[in-house]
Short mmCIF file of C-alpha atoms and ligand atoms in Angstrom, two decimals:
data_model
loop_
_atom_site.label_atom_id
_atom_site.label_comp_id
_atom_site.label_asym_id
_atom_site.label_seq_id
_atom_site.Cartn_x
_atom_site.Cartn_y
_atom_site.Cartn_z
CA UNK C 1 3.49 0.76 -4.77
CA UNK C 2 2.40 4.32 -3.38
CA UNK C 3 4.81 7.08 -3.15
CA UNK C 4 5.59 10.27 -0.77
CA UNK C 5 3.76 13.32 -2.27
CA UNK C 6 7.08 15.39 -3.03
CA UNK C 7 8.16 12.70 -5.32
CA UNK C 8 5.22 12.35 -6.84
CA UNK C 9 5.30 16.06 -7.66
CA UNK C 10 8.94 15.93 -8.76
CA UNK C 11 8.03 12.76 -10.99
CA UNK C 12 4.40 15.01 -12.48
CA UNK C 13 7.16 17.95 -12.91
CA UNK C 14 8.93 16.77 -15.40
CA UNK C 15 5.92 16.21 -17.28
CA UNK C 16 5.29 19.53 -17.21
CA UNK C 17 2.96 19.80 -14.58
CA UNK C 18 3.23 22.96 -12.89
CA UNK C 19 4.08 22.39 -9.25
CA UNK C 20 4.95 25.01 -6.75
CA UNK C 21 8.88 25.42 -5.45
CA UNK C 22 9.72 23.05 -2.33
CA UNK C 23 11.81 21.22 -0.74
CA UNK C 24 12.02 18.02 1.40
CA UNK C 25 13.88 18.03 4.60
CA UNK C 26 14.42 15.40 7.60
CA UNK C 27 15.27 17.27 10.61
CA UNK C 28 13.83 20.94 11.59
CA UNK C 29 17.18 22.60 10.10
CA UNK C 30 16.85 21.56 7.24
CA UNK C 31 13.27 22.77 6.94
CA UNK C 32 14.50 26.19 7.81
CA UNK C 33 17.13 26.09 5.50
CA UNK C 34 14.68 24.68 2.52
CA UNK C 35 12.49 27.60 3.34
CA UNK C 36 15.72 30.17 2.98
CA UNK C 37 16.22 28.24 -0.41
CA UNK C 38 12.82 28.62 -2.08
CA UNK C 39 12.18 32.38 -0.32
CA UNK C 40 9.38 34.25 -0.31
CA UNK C 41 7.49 34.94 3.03
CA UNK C 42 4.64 32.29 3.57
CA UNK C 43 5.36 28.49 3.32
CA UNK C 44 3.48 25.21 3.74
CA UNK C 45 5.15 22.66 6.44
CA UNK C 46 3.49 19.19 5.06
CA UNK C 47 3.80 15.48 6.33
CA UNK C 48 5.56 12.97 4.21
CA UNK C 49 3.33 10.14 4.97
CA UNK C 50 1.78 7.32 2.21
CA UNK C 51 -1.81 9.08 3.47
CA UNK C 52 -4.33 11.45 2.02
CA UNK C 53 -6.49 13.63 4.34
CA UNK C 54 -3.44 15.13 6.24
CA UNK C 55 -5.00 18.81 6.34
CA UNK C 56 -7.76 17.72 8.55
CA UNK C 57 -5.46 15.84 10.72
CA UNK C 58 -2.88 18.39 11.74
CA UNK C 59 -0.09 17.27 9.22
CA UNK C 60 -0.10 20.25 6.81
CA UNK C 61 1.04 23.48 8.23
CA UNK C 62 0.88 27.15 6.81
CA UNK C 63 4.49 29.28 8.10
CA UNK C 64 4.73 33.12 8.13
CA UNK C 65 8.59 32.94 8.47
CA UNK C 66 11.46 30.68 8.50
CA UNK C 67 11.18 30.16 12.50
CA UNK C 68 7.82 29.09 11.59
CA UNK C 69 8.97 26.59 9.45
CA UNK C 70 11.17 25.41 11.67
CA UNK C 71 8.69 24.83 14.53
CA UNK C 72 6.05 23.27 12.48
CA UNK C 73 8.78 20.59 11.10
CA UNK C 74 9.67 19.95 14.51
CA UNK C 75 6.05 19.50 15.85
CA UNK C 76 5.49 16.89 13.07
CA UNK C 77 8.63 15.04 12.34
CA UNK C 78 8.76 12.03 14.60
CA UNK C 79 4.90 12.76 15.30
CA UNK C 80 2.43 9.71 14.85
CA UNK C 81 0.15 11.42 12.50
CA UNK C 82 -3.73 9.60 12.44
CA UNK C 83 -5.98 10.45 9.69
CA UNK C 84 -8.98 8.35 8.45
CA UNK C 85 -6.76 6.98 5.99
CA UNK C 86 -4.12 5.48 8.21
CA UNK C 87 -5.82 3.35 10.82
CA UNK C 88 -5.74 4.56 14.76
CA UNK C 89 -2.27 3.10 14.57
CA UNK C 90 -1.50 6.51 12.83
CA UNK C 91 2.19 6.43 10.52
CA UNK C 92 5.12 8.19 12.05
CA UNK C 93 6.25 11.30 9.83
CA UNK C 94 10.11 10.71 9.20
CA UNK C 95 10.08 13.38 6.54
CA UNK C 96 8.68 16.66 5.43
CA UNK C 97 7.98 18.81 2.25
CA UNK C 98 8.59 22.99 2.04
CA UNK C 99 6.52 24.36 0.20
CA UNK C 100 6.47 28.01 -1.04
CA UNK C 101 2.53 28.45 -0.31
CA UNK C 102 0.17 29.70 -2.33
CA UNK C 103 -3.23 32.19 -1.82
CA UNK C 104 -5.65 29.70 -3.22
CA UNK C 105 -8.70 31.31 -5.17
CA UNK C 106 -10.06 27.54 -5.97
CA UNK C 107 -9.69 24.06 -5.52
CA UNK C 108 -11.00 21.67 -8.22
CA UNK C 109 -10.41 17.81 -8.04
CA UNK C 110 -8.39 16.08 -11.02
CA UNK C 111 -7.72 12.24 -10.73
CA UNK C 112 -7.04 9.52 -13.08
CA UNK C 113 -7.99 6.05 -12.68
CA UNK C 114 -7.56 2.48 -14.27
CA UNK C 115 -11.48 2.13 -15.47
CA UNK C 116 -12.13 -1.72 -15.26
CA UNK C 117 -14.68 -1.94 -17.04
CA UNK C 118 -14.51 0.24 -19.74
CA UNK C 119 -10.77 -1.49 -19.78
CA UNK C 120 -9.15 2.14 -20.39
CA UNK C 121 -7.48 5.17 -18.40
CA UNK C 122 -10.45 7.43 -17.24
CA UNK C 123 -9.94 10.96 -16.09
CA UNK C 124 -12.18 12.24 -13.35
CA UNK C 125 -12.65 15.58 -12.22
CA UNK C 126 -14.92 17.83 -9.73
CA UNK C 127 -15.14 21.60 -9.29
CA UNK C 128 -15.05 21.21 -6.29
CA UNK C 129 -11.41 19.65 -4.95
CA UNK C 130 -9.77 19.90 -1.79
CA UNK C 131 -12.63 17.01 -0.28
CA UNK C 132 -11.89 13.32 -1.15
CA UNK C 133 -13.67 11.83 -4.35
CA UNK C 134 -15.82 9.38 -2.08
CA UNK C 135 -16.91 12.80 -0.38
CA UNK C 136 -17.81 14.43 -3.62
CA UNK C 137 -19.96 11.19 -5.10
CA UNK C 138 -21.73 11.26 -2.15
CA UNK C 139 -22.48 15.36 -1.66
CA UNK C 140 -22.92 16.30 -5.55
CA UNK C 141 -22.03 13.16 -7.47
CA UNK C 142 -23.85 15.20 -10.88
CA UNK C 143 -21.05 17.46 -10.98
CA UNK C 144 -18.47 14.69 -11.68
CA UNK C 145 -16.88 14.84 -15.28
CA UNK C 146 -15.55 11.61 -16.82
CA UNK C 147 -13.21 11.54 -20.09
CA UNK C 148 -12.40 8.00 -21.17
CA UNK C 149 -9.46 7.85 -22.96
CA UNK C 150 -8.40 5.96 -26.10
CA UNK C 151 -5.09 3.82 -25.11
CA UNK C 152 -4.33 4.26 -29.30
CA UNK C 153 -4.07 7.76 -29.28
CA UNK C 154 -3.91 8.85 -25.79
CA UNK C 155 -5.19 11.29 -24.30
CA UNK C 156 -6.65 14.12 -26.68
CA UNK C 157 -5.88 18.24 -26.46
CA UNK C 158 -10.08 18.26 -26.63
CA UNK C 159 -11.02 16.02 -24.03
CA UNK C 160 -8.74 18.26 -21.59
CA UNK C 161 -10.43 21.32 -23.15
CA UNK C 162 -13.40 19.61 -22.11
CA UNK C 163 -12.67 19.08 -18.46
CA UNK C 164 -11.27 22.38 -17.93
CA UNK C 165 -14.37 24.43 -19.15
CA UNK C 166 -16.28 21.48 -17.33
CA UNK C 167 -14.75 22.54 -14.21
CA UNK C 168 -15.92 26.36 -14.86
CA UNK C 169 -12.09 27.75 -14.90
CA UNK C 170 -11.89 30.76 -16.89
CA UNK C 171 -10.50 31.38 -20.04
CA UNK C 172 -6.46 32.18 -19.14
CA UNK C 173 -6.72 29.25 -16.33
CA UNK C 174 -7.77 26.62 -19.41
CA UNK C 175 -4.54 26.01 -20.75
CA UNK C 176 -2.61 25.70 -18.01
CA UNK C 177 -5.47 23.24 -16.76
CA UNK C 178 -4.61 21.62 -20.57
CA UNK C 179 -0.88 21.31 -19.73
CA UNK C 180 -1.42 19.86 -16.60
CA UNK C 181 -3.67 17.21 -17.56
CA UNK C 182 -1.68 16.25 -20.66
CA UNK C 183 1.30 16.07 -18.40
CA UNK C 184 -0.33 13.95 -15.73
CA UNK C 185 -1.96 11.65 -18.34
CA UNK C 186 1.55 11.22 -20.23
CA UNK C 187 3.36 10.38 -16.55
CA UNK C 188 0.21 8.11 -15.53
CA UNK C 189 1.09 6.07 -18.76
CA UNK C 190 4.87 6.29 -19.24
CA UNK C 191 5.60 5.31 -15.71
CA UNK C 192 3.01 2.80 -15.59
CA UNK C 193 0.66 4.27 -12.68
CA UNK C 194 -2.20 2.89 -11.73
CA UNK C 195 -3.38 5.73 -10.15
CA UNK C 196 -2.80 9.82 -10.01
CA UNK C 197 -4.60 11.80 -8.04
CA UNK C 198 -4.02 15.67 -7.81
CA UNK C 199 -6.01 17.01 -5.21
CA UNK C 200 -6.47 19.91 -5.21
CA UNK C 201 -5.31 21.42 -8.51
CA UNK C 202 -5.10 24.81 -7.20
CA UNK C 203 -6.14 28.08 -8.94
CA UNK C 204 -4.00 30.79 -7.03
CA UNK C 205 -5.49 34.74 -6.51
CA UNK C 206 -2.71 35.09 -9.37
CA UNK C 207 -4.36 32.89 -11.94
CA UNK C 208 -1.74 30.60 -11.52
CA UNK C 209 -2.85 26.56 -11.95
CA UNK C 210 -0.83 24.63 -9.90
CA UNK C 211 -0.62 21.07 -8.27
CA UNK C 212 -1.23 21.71 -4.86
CA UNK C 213 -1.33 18.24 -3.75
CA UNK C 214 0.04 14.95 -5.82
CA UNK C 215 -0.43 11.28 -5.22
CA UNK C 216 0.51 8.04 -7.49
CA UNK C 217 0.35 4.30 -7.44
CA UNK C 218 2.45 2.36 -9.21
CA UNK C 219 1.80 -0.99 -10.66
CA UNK C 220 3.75 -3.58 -8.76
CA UNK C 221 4.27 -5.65 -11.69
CA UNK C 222 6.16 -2.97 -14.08
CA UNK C 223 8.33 -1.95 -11.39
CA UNK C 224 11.28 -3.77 -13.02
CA UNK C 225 10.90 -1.80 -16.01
CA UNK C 226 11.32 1.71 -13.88
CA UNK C 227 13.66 1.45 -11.85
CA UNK C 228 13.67 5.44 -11.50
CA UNK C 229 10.79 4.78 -9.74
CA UNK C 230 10.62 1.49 -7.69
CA UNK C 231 14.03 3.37 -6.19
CA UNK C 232 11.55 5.46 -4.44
CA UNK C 233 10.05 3.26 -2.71
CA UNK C 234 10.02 3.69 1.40
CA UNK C 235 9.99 0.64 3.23
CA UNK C 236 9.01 2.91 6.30
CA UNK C 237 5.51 2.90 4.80
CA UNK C 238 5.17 -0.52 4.60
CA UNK C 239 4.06 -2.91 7.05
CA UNK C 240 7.52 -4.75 8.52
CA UNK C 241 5.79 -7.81 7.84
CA UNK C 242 5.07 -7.42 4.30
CA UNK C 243 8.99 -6.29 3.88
CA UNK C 244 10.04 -9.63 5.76
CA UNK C 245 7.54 -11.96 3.75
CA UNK C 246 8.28 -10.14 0.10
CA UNK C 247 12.61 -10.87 0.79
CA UNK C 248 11.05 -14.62 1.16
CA UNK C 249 9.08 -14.96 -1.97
CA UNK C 250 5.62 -14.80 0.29
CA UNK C 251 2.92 -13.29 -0.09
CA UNK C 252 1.01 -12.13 3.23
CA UNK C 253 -1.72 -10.09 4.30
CA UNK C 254 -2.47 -10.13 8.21
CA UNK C 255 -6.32 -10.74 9.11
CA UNK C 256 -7.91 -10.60 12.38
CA UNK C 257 -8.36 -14.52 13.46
CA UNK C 258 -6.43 -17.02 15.53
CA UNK C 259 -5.98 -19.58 12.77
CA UNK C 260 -2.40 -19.31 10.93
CA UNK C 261 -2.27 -20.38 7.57
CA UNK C 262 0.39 -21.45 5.51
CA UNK C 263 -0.38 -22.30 2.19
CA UNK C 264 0.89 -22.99 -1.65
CA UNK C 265 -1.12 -21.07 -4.38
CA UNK C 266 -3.50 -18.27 -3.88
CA UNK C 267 -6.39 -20.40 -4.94
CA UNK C 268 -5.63 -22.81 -2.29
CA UNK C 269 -5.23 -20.04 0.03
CA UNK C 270 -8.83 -18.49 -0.77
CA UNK C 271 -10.21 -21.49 -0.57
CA UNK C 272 -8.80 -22.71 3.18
CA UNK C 273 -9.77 -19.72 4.64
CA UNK C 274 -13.18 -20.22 3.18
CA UNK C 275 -12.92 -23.94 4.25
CA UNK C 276 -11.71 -22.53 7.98
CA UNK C 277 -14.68 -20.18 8.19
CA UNK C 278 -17.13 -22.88 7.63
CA UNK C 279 -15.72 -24.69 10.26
CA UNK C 280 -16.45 -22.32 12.66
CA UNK C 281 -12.73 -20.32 12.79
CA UNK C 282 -11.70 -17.19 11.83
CA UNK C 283 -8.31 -17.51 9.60
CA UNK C 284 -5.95 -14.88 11.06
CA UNK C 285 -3.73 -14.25 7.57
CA UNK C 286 -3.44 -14.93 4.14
CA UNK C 287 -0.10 -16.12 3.54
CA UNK C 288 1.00 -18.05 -0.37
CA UNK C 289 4.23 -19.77 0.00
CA UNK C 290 4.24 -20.51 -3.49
CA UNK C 291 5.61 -23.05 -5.74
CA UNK C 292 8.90 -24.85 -5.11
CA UNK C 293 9.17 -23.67 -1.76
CA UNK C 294 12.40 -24.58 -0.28
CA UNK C 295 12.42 -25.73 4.07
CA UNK C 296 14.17 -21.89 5.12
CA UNK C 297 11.26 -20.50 2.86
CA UNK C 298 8.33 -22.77 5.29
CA UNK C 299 10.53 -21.98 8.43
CA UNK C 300 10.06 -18.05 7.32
CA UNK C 301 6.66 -18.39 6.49
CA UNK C 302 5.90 -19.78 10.56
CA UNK C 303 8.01 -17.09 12.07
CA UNK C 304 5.51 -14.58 9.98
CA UNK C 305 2.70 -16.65 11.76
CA UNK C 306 3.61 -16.84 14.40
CA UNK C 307 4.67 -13.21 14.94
CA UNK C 308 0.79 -12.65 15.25
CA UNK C 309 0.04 -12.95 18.99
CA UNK C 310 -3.73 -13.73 18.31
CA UNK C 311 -2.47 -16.77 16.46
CA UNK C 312 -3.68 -20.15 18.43
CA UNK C 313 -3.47 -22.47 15.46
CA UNK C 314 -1.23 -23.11 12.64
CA UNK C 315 -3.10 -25.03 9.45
CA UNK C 316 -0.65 -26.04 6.92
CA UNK C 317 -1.88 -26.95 3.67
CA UNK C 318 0.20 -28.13 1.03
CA UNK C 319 -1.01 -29.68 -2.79
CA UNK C 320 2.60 -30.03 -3.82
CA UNK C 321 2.95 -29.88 -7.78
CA UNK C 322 6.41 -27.83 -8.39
CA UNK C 323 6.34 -28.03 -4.14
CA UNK C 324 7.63 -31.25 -2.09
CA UNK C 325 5.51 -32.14 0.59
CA UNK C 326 9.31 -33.63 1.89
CA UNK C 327 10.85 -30.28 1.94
CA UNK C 328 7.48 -28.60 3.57
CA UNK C 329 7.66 -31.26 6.48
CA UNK C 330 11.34 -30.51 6.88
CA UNK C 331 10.43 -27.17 6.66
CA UNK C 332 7.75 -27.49 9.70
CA UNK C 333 10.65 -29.48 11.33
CA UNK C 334 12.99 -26.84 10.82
CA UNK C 335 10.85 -24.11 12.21
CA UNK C 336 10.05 -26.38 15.35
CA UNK C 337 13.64 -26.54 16.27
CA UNK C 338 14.71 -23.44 15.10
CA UNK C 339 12.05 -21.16 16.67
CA UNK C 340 9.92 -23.47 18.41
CA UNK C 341 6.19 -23.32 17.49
CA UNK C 342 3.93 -22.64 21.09
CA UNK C 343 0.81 -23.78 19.35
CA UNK C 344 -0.97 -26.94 17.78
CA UNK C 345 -0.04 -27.46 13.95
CA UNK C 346 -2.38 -29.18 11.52
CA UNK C 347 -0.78 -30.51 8.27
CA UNK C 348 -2.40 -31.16 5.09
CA UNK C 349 -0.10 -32.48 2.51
CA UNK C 350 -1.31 -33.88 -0.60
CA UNK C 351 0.59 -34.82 -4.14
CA UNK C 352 4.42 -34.86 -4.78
CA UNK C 353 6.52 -36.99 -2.51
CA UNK C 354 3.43 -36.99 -0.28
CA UNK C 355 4.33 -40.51 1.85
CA UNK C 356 7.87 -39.01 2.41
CA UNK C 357 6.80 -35.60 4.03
CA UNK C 358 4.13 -37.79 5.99
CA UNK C 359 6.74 -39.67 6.98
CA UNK C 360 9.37 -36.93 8.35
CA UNK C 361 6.70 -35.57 10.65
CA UNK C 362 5.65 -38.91 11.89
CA UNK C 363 9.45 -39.28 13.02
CA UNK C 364 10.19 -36.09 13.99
CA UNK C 365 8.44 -36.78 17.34
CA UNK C 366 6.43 -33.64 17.18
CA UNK C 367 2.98 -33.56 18.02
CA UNK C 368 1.77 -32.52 14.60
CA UNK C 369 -2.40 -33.15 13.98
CA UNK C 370 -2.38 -34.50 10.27
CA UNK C 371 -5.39 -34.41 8.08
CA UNK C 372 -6.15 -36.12 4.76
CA UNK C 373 -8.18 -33.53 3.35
CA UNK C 374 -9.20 -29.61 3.23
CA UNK C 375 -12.02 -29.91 5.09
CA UNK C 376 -10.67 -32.13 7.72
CA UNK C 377 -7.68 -30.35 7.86
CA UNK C 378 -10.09 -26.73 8.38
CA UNK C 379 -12.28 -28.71 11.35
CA UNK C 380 -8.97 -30.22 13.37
CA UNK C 381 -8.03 -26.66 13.29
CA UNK C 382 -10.79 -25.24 14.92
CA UNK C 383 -11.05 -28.21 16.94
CA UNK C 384 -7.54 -27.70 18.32
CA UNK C 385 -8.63 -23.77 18.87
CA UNK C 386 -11.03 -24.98 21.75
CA UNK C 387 -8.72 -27.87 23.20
CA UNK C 388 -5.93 -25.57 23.01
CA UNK C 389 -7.47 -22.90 25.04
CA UNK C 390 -8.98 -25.32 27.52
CA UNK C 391 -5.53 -27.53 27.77
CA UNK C 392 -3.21 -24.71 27.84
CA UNK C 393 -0.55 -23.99 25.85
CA UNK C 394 2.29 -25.54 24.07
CA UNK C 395 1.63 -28.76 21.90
CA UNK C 396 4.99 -28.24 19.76
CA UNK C 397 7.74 -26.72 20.79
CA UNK C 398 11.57 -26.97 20.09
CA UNK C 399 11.78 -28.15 24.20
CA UNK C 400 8.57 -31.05 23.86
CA UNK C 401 10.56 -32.05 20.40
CA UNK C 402 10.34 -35.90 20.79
CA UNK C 403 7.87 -36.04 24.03
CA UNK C 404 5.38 -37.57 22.08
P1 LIG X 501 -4.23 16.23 2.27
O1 LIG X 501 -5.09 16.77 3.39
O2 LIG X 501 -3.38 15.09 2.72
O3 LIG X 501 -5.02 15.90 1.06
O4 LIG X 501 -3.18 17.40 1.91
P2 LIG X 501 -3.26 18.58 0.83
O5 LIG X 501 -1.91 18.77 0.29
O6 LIG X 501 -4.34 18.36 -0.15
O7 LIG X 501 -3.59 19.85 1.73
C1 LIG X 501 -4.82 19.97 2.39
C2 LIG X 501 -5.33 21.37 2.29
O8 LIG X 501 -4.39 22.28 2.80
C3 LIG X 501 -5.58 21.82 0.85
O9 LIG X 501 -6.83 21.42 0.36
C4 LIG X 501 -5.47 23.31 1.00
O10 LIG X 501 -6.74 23.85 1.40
C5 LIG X 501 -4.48 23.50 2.11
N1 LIG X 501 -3.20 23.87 1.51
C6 LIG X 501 -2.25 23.07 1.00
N2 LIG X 501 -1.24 23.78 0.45
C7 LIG X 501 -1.58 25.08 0.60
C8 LIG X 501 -0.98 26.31 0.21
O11 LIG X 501 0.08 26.39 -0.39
N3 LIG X 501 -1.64 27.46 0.55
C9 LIG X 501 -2.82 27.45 1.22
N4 LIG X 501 -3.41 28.59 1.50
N5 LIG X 501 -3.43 26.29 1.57
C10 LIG X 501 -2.82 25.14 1.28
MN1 LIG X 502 -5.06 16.46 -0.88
#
């Protein structure tokens, strides 16, 4: 799970992370009255969006007065903000963050990183911040520092020393660069991040080290443990189909092909969109119903589908352990006649109460293209790609229910 930038900060604040004063505001107003709040004469105006790579793209604005301020929130909120991080489909900016700005004298590059292979947290820093890290590996990859840190101890007062004369700051800048990376290492492993990236970590014309920008990811699977941070999750980030598939139990992740899938186990998953590719097809999502999955759960897991317009196909494959292959048919059943399903359906079901499921979609009248095995099952599909485009549309639907 990513979070907004502002909370990010807030969160790396009370870790003692220095962080500039700011606030975060939804409507233009409010901006203007955040600015008022934190004072001072020059401001930053920055998009709230789960991107890096905002500067370049328009979304971080510098204000020389509170009318300023004021503008530059209303230019961005509601704006569909594109950086090279997003996609062309951009993210719309619902919220902003005041900042009290700061006269920047350098910009070094502080991240820290779940190291698979060395199995440990690894700090990596650049003098040179403000670019991405990709940007940096490529230009001058030599000046890249790497600490690896020691999960039984954590991370040591030295091997932040180390970085912070690594990164060339001067002698009243190291400590605060100390107390920043303590700080960030201590929230990376309390709140169970996977990721914290502060980019840049500013040195002002003051000789002030601050957090000028902030970004974490969370690790999904502690999120029940912090529930001061899963609350910050924004479902405006995340793709309205991943929402609707996680309140079902699925898991989805939208591809580019025309062949649905709907499938029980990730393995099983991999492998029929490996199995649909050798055919010939191109599957068009990844979706795991997983195990005991009731009929409302398959019903949902269509309506995701079929919610894809490039979808042409549906493949259903079911090997039912904890599943039924009786409550999957009544399930495909259920979405015919709820929803109706415009497009062939291929259905694989193997293992537990295999002959009864069989049997539902034999009598439910629909024209359902059964298969006995994977690879069958993955050439019907792409069979019924071609015939479907040549015959036109429409093999099951809740009105053709019992035609055949
Ligand atoms: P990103 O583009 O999404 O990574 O957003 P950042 O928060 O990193 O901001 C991008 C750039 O804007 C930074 O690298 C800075 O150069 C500049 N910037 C951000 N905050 C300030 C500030 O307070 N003062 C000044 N002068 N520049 C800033
Ligand atoms: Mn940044």
């Amino acid at each position: 799970m990513d979070i907004h930038e502002y909370q990010a900060k807030e969160l790396l604040a009370n870790f003692g992370v220095p962080v500039a004063r700011g606030g975060v505001a939804y409507t233009a107003e409010q901006a203007m009255f955040r600015a008022e709040e934190i004072g001072g004469s020059r401001w930053v105006v920055k998009a709230q969006i789960h991107s890096g790579a905002r500067g370049k793209a328009g979304g971080v604005k510098l204000c020389a007065s509170e009318h300023e301020v004021r503008l530059a929130a209303g230019e961005l909120l509601g704006r569909r903000l594109v950086t090279h991080q997003t996609g062309p489909a951009g993210k719309v900016v619902h919220r902003i963050y005041v900042e009290e700005a700061a006269s920047i004298e350098r910009e070094v590059y502080l991240g820290f990183v779940l190291d698979r292979r060395e199995e440990r947290v690894c700090v990596v820093a650049a003098p040179q911040g403000g670019m991405e890290i990709e940007e940096i590996a490529q230009r001058s990859p030599e000046t890249i520092l790497r600490e690896v840190i020691e999960p039984a101890v954590g991370m040591q007062p030295f091997q932040a020393r180390e970085i912070a004369y690594g990164l060339g700051l001067k002698p009243s800048e190291v400590n605060q660069a100390v107390k920043a990376l303590l700080g960030a290492y201590t929230a990376f492993r309390d709140l169970d991040a996977t990721m914290v990236e502060i980019n840049p970590l500013a040195v002002t014309s003051a000789g002030k080290v601050l957090a000028l920008d902030a970004k974490m990811t969370f690790d999904d699977n502690a999120l029940f443990r912090r529930p001061g941070v899963s609350e910050l999750r924004d479902y405006a980030e995340e793709d309205p189909r991943d929402a609707e598939a996680s309140k079902y139990g699925l898991s989805y992740i939208a591809l580019d092909g025309s062949i649905g899938c709907i499938v029980n186990g990730a393995g099983l998953a991999m492998a029929t969109m490996d199995m649909i590719k050798q055919a010939g097809g191109e599957p068009a999502n990844f979706l795991d119903i997983g195990g005991g999955a009731s009929p409302e759960r398959v019903a949902a897991a269509f309506q995701l589908v079929l919610s894809d317009p490039r979808v042409r196909v549906v493949l259903v494959n079911i090997f039912a352990g904890i599943n039924r292959c009786d409550w999957v048919a009544q399930g495909i059943v259920k979405a015919a006649t709820d929803i109706g399903v415009p497009v062939p359906v291929v259905a694989r079901l193997a293992g537990t109460n295999m002959q009864q499921g069989r049997a539902i979609l034999r009598e439910s009248g629909l024209r359902i293209i059964t298969a006995d095995t994977l690879a069958d099952a993955a050439s019907k599909a792409v069979a019924a790609l071609s015939q479907h485009s040549a015959d036109g549309p429409a093999l099951v639907t809740s009105a053709t229910r019992g035609a055949a």
